[in-house]
Amino acid sequence: MTTPSLISRHRVSKLLLFTLAATFAFVRFDSSGAEPIRFGRDVLPILANHCFACHGPDETKRKANLRLDLEADAKAQRRSGSPIAAGEPDNSLVLKRMTSTDADVVMPPPSAHKQVTSAQIETVRRWIAEGARWGLHWSFEPVARPDNATIDSLVSATLAKKNLALSPSAKPHTLVRRLWLDLIGLPPSPEVADKFAANSSPAAYENIVDELLAQPQFGEHWARMWLDLARYADTKGYEKDLGRTIWPYRDWVVNALNADMPLDQFTIEQLAGDLLPNPTQQQLIATAFHRNTMTNDEGGTDNEEFRVAAVKDRVDTTMQVWMGLTMGCAKCHTHKYDPISHREYYGFYALFNQTEDNDDYNDKPTMELLSSKEEAERKHWKERIQSLLDQIKPLEEAAEKAHAVAERNWQAPAVAETISKDGATMAAQPDGIITVSGKAPPEDTYVVTLKLPAGTHTALRLEALTEKAASGEPVIGRSGWFILSEIMAELMSRPIRLTNARADYAEAKESITAALDGDEKTGWSVKSQPQERHEAIFDFAEPLKLDTETKLRVTLSQQAGDTKTLRRFRLMTSDIDAASLQPRQATAEMRKLRDELAGAYKAQKDFNDNLVRLPFMRELAADKQRTTKIHVRGNFLEQGEAVQPGVPAAFGQWPATAPRNRLGVAQWLVNKDNPLTPRVWANRVWARLFGVGIVETEEDFGAQGATPTNPELLDWLAANYRDNGWSLKKLIKTIVISKAYQQASETTNELREADPRNVLHSRGARFRLGAEPVRDQALSVAGLLSSKMGGPPVMPPQPAGLWRSTYNGKAW
């Protein structure tokens, strides 16, 4: 509330003001006939705005060890007197400082540029004279529902103080258009408007209200408000701003509003649906509310830094959306105006600091959302692949028997050493098979040292073996397949030339000979058949004739990028005539089945790649829970003392049966004793229907926020909302059937003078339509408005070249 309107409720005699100012008489202010000053509503905003920066909760900025936010400190006797002497305004140091003409004494100091007005001084003087009764900030006090009241009686009572009354009802055509735009964001057809104009009885009006509340467009229209608060976006933000599949959450919000889901359930499922017993898919989808935080996909960033930023965003959003408090001010220091300490901020942060998400590129954890058709398709590919494997298995077993004799010509030398030059982890098994795990660099060079036994060695064989990936699909490379750029060999530091390369399979333009051409930009690839074993044979240009065990070093260079590197392989040698050694060749029938299997795996992969994967919230396992510490001055790299999860003490106790996690937070927010949640939400709905809230600062109900223009009306709405099962539709209907809502918006000179901004609701509200209703009106009138609901976001028509994204591939 602005100062003039605040003072207008407490007007005093000009003569008495003059006398007080001139004589500083030691008399108690006579407030008979005037409404008593209330600390939380009238005085606290003045102290908060003008005094708390130096004499408030923040210990780091406090001057003279004086606190004016605590009653005991403010009224304590000091050497020079009491800051606030109850009943003695002229003996109160606060008033003496406020009224001083000495620039070195007056408070706030001139350098603060926060001079207290004479009206504000008089408010403080009256309050002290009346006994300086302390109290809570108005929004922290319990909701007090006025008895036997209605919206119209409470609005009329406020208007009567200005000698005003409610304006007449708007014309029927105006009223029906107002209803349609406010409730579903669309204009009525001329036929609908004319029908109401012909019968605008209260019953007919109420029928229209009920019909509009039942329309599916209601959920779409009112979801705009919530999705803005949820910071909903179809991209991740930051530098790359890549796309994100989050639209199923948007659809959940629309459906929840259409179903009139009670606010307590709406709150619990979004903040902690995953923590409910046996959560449903819909309850898990709801938790994407807090996955709307930004993700930084830029290379070289610290995932922990941006994970912490996301958690802080969740803390700040939760408190601002439900409680109307700027808790974010306390992340670096104790809040300067509201009772939230630096430590309490991180106690609340601890409640949100135990989830699995970690600013990863893949947005994990995610959940797959399949339609019944997609479930059937997934089953089809699983069964098709299994059928092909079952057909291939006996053919492979027969081939193994056929190759058994030839296989005796190959021996697996013992592996002396394995090295990954780019940091992967390599391990050799007794049978000579080498596995690669851990770090997966885009390019890598493996160096394998073999212990060749005494004797003759004529050829070297590389077996590329498959391994099951996380998906269960067999793959031959670390990213699905591999490209061997070059293969080289050394015997006792002497290069050994390899020749006559041959393989069981190779891509048309990536043959095995490319592994011996000395050009690392080329290589051997089996991209089209990554689900099966492959082999390549290389002859030694001259047979190796060894008298004793000798070490052979084999280098496998893989420089194609994108982690196209071997993940499981074996090196073997032979002692027979190299000309007789040939790679295994599959039969025509086996090749046909393997081609079909490769096609089935590809189709399955394409299917899986295109599934909807929604980011959602999931709590860390008990043994992986983080210890939360205070971030000194908000810096996550400079951590102080450990803190326990909890809520700021000033806002009520933790519910006795609530767990110390996000579920407990949700239950605390909608607890019947919480005065802020119902006030904030009722005010938010009122603002959507009247253009401005009863509290104009919708997201700040703290000491720096505006005071309510009609406190009794706000509490009546809050109590009505809470006590009627937190029903949004009931609250909206209660408001729109009131005479206050139905008033004509025409004004007069008298109304403009007495209520220039219409904050007292002396006439119908006038405010601009939002962007979406403006667009939808144009489309509706033109007959182009689509009635389709839900699904992925669309790219509406737009001139070429107007918008494009460098990274996310989206364009018109």
Tab-separated table of N, CA and C in Angstrom, residues 145-162 164-166 694 708-717 738-741 759-762:
chain	number	residue	atom	x	y	z
A	145	ARG	N	-11.059	-14.979	9.692
A	145	ARG	CA	-12.198	-14.841	8.781
A	145	ARG	C	-13.281	-13.986	9.422
A	146	PRO	N	-13.646	-12.860	8.795
A	146	PRO	CA	-14.711	-12.011	9.364
A	146	PRO	C	-16.032	-12.777	9.410
A	147	ASP	N	-16.764	-12.599	10.489
A	147	ASP	CA	-18.044	-13.291	10.657
A	147	ASP	C	-19.123	-12.641	9.798
A	148	ASN	N	-20.020	-13.475	9.285
A	148	ASN	CA	-21.214	-13.006	8.559
A	148	ASN	C	-20.858	-11.986	7.472
A	149	ALA	N	-19.801	-12.256	6.748
A	149	ALA	CA	-19.351	-11.312	5.719
A	149	ALA	C	-19.444	-11.954	4.349
A	150	THR	N	-19.437	-11.122	3.336
A	150	THR	CA	-19.356	-11.558	1.945
A	150	THR	C	-18.368	-10.649	1.237
A	151	ILE	N	-18.015	-11.009	0.011
A	151	ILE	CA	-17.139	-10.138	-0.768
A	151	ILE	C	-17.767	-8.756	-0.888
A	152	ASP	N	-19.039	-8.709	-1.213
A	152	ASP	CA	-19.690	-7.417	-1.448
A	152	ASP	C	-19.790	-6.579	-0.178
A	153	SER	N	-20.051	-7.232	0.958
A	153	SER	CA	-20.152	-6.448	2.195
A	153	SER	C	-18.793	-5.884	2.595
A	154	LEU	N	-17.735	-6.640	2.357
A	154	LEU	CA	-16.399	-6.175	2.736
A	154	LEU	C	-15.900	-5.080	1.796
A	155	VAL	N	-16.168	-5.221	0.496
A	155	VAL	CA	-15.796	-4.161	-0.441
A	155	VAL	C	-16.616	-2.905	-0.155
A	156	SER	N	-17.917	-3.075	0.099
A	156	SER	CA	-18.790	-1.926	0.369
A	156	SER	C	-18.375	-1.196	1.630
A	157	ALA	N	-17.933	-1.947	2.660
A	157	ALA	CA	-17.520	-1.308	3.906
A	157	ALA	C	-16.298	-0.429	3.694
A	158	THR	N	-15.368	-0.890	2.865
A	158	THR	CA	-14.186	-0.089	2.564
A	158	THR	C	-14.560	1.145	1.753
A	159	LEU	N	-15.459	0.980	0.800
A	159	LEU	CA	-15.891	2.114	-0.013
A	159	LEU	C	-16.632	3.148	0.821
A	160	ALA	N	-17.394	2.674	1.806
A	160	ALA	CA	-18.181	3.591	2.632
A	160	ALA	C	-17.291	4.577	3.385
A	161	LYS	N	-16.069	4.149	3.720
A	161	LYS	CA	-15.152	5.051	4.417
A	161	LYS	C	-14.763	6.234	3.537
A	162	LYS	N	-14.949	6.080	2.236
A	162	LYS	CA	-14.675	7.158	1.281
A	162	LYS	C	-15.968	7.769	0.758
A	164	LEU	N	-18.287	6.197	-0.743
A	164	LEU	CA	-18.520	5.624	-2.052
A	164	LEU	C	-19.365	4.361	-1.913
A	165	ALA	N	-19.875	3.883	-3.031
A	165	ALA	CA	-20.635	2.638	-3.068
A	165	ALA	C	-20.272	1.883	-4.340
A	166	LEU	N	-20.686	0.622	-4.397
A	166	LEU	CA	-20.441	-0.180	-5.589
A	166	LEU	C	-21.108	0.459	-6.801
A	694	ILE	N	-5.136	-7.616	-4.027
A	694	ILE	CA	-5.420	-6.871	-2.788
A	694	ILE	C	-4.090	-6.485	-2.151
A	708	PRO	N	-2.118	-4.907	2.426
A	708	PRO	CA	-3.377	-5.138	1.710
A	708	PRO	C	-4.287	-3.911	1.734
A	709	THR	N	-4.926	-3.658	0.611
A	709	THR	CA	-5.866	-2.536	0.545
A	709	THR	C	-7.145	-2.850	1.298
A	710	ASN	N	-7.443	-4.129	1.467
A	710	ASN	CA	-8.624	-4.548	2.214
A	710	ASN	C	-8.278	-5.823	2.968
A	711	PRO	N	-7.636	-5.708	4.152
A	711	PRO	CA	-7.156	-6.886	4.888
A	711	PRO	C	-8.266	-7.878	5.211
A	712	GLU	N	-9.432	-7.368	5.572
A	712	GLU	CA	-10.533	-8.257	5.939
A	712	GLU	C	-10.988	-9.077	4.727
A	713	LEU	N	-11.042	-8.436	3.565
A	713	LEU	CA	-11.434	-9.148	2.354
A	713	LEU	C	-10.408	-10.227	2.020
A	714	LEU	N	-9.136	-9.901	2.146
A	714	LEU	CA	-8.093	-10.883	1.846
A	714	LEU	C	-8.225	-12.095	2.759
A	715	ASP	N	-8.442	-11.859	4.053
A	715	ASP	CA	-8.567	-12.977	4.984
A	715	ASP	C	-9.836	-13.775	4.727
A	716	TRP	N	-10.897	-13.089	4.343
A	716	TRP	CA	-12.148	-13.814	4.044
A	716	TRP	C	-11.932	-14.737	2.850
A	717	LEU	N	-11.277	-14.240	1.810
A	717	LEU	CA	-11.004	-15.058	0.624
A	717	LEU	C	-10.075	-16.222	0.962
A	738	SER	N	-19.990	-12.287	-7.471
A	738	SER	CA	-20.174	-11.131	-6.583
A	738	SER	C	-20.525	-9.889	-7.396
A	739	LYS	N	-21.200	-8.949	-6.766
A	739	LYS	CA	-21.531	-7.676	-7.418
A	739	LYS	C	-20.267	-6.851	-7.665
A	740	ALA	N	-19.278	-7.039	-6.806
A	740	ALA	CA	-18.026	-6.305	-6.977
A	740	ALA	C	-17.387	-6.647	-8.326
A	741	TYR	N	-17.410	-7.923	-8.688
A	741	TYR	CA	-16.829	-8.339	-9.967
A	741	TYR	C	-17.679	-7.870	-11.137
A	759	VAL	N	-8.064	0.652	-6.535
A	759	VAL	CA	-7.609	-0.372	-5.597
A	759	VAL	C	-8.679	-0.699	-4.561
A	760	LEU	N	-9.680	0.187	-4.429
A	760	LEU	CA	-10.786	-0.079	-3.505
A	760	LEU	C	-11.931	-0.789	-4.209
A	761	HIS	N	-11.802	-0.958	-5.516
A	761	HIS	CA	-12.795	-1.670	-6.333
A	761	HIS	C	-14.138	-0.952	-6.351
A	762	SER	N	-14.052	0.327	-6.639
A	762	SER	CA	-15.266	1.138	-6.726
A	762	SER	C	-15.945	1.017	-8.084
